[in-house]
């Protein structure tokens, strides 16, 4: 009984607590009522669209014939490059055709869009399009791209001190190459768009996009209409994770081209397989590095060359590379650093934003280098981390931004205690060595890593947002911003901010579908800034309204209720109240105004109190022709990162955290089990604690997938073979840590961001790197206890690629097992990616 009665009580408590209000879609999600793009009812004449795409990584299109497809009954149109008004798009560089014409540069590149009245006719029509390909040589690895000088953008450097000289004089050095694979976003809702042609050439676009403004623009340019003729609406996404930041735009354009050509509504929803084949992934990286340090493990210099596989087109890869370079320091002070970055152009789908942007690649580098250093100087890696951690006297980043409001030392110290790191380290060493307790010789590892994630777009102009707030006369509120709800809870956070400002229950505030007709020139909901930018704009709009309502409340205090506008406005017998400026949202020095529990209270110096219901005050404002709506624009202050020098204030603040992961490796299968994870983060004062915890645990587990099991396998033609859940292994509930503790510290000191909060969307993903470093720790512990290690050598550094798949773990544990096979493979070698 007691157990059963507790759950509803807790739920009620959560719902009552505005700091943990439920996700605004929680009820409609679990009852199946939430509407996604493909849940829109088909309208009369609506067409199903499908894509014809390249089966080759690089090919010339010798001939493309759509006539046989058009002959299929039910097929209504086929669109090719010739139908595209402006056939070039790209968020940063416009280097990508919407529909390829003469040449294709990746498997999945679209050459035609077919539209039909039924799905069956569409399927037939797609197979009837005739394309003659002439296969061309393809670039399939970073090494090939470097050799061919096939680059996107130019090489960039972020440097401080003299890394080359400092390396030369360092008493100890490690060097190596880190191979980092990509990852699929695996959102549950595939890329999707429905476009309705409206009168006079206008287009109404419903898109599963993180960037409605860019989607509006790309649709308009592809269709040859003006931006003002296109409205893009994104009500909610079934996950985006960065994958719908840029790449949703051409999908919407395909549907729009059909809608424009036929005058009929058009729907394009990718199958999971097509989605995985066509769309780009997290960028694979190859990092070559050297690090110099002293006998204590103090870092003296880091020199790294980062190459990213950008795929066939620029997409966001140069900005992703920049963020990777800006995160090579992570939590650690590096007095001499030279980090160079170059994006490579290869013949893969254009790689794109994915939670963390470039950050996880930079952080994986330095966290693994620290594990190397620890092995060399024979200290616990945690001690090396704490030694190098940003703190007093060592708080300057290599790009010249000081680390302010730094909680890293405290986070390290607190988590070390809470997760009993020292005791467990000793216990793990004993367990690893104890054949009685560990008869199969499995290997356990432990690693505690950190994150310091810079919050702001590193491209300054993106750091702005706008919001429209409408009060209604029953005291409810509608808010529209550029923020896109993709599951992260940005709507619930903005609603909480608005509700708190007006003193209303969060249920009184509705966040309206994101639409470019209400909020134009918006930034993508990305870089974890959704709440920061849009919540701050909404708050600003609320404050302006509150100031007007406060002024009115102060005036109403001296007017008898029978003379209020609700009694007199219809007759016009009383003069209207005009409120001036000069009153703050909180009233004046003489008359303090408070918005609380649906009531507005005016308190004067003598303590005498006047109250009016919030809804009634809104009605009085309306009847006195005082605006109860407001639009506001917000921009993040004080940003000054100069891309040419690689110096300046790149971020408004940092979200910080630490995590300790313990893993166990099966020596026979290479399987990784995550036994325990402890996370501690600083998210300032969370706007919604429960949603932030969801981001922490969800982001961590998503990152674990990238680091351990999610292996993208391509065939010799560059076609993705792992394009479904049966061949591409994302974490399941069975893969989540057996013990999973996550907590936040109380930090009420972040005054620079809205409501003192800190962004939570991407940073937790980077903490999952501790799982990968723990796997490597387990491998290296097993190897150094092997008899084969020559005595006198203090450490054996074993490289471990990302993802640390079971096969790679086995290779790490037992390289001799693979030596014979590898020798044979070398003979057969045809250069395919493994
Ligand atoms: N959480 C869910 N449930 N679904 C998502 O698609 N995207 C992530 C993160 N958390 C995502 C998510 C990414 S990549 C970013 S940048 C942020 O949410 C964006 O939202 P925010 O700025 O409101 O945090
Ligand atoms: C983080 C991000 C983005 C970023 C920089 C970050 C991002 C994004 C861009 C970007 C850069 C240049 C452009 C542009 C966009 O930069 O998502 O349109 O011209 O789109 O640090 O998440
Ligand atoms: Mo998130 S990768 O910035 O969309």
PDB file of C-alpha atoms in Angstrom, residues 31 34 71 135 241 301 350 358 383 428 480 520 548 571 587 612 635 646 666 749 792:
ATOM      1  CA  UNK A  31      -1.454   9.359 -25.038  1.00  0.00           C
ATOM      2  CA  UNK A  34       1.263  14.847 -29.999  1.00  0.00           C
ATOM      3  CA  UNK A  71       4.199   7.174 -67.391  1.00  0.00           C
ATOM      4  CA  UNK A 135      31.582   5.953 -61.708  1.00  0.00           C
ATOM      5  CA  UNK A 241      20.244  16.372 -31.958  1.00  0.00           C
ATOM      6  CA  UNK A 301      52.651  22.074 -24.136  1.00  0.00           C
ATOM      7  CA  UNK A 350      27.947  15.993 -45.729  1.00  0.00           C
ATOM      8  CA  UNK A 358      33.037  19.796 -32.346  1.00  0.00           C
ATOM      9  CA  UNK A 383      45.611  13.533  -9.661  1.00  0.00           C
ATOM     10  CA  UNK A 428      39.283  -2.413  -8.848  1.00  0.00           C
ATOM     11  CA  UNK A 480       6.058  32.598 -29.608  1.00  0.00           C
ATOM     12  CA  UNK A 520      11.756  36.021 -38.230  1.00  0.00           C
ATOM     13  CA  UNK A 548       2.599  48.790 -18.195  1.00  0.00           C
ATOM     14  CA  UNK A 571     -20.394  54.133 -22.328  1.00  0.00           C
ATOM     15  CA  UNK A 587       6.378  49.448  -9.630  1.00  0.00           C
ATOM     16  CA  UNK A 612      -6.404  43.213  -8.329  1.00  0.00           C
ATOM     17  CA  UNK A 635      21.367  39.595 -27.932  1.00  0.00           C
ATOM     18  CA  UNK A 646      41.597  32.850 -32.767  1.00  0.00           C
ATOM     19  CA  UNK A 666      34.749  -9.293 -21.212  1.00  0.00           C
ATOM     20  CA  UNK A 749      26.205  32.852  -8.908  1.00  0.00           C
ATOM     21  CA  UNK A 792      61.557  -1.327 -16.935  1.00  0.00           C
TER      22      UNK A 792
END
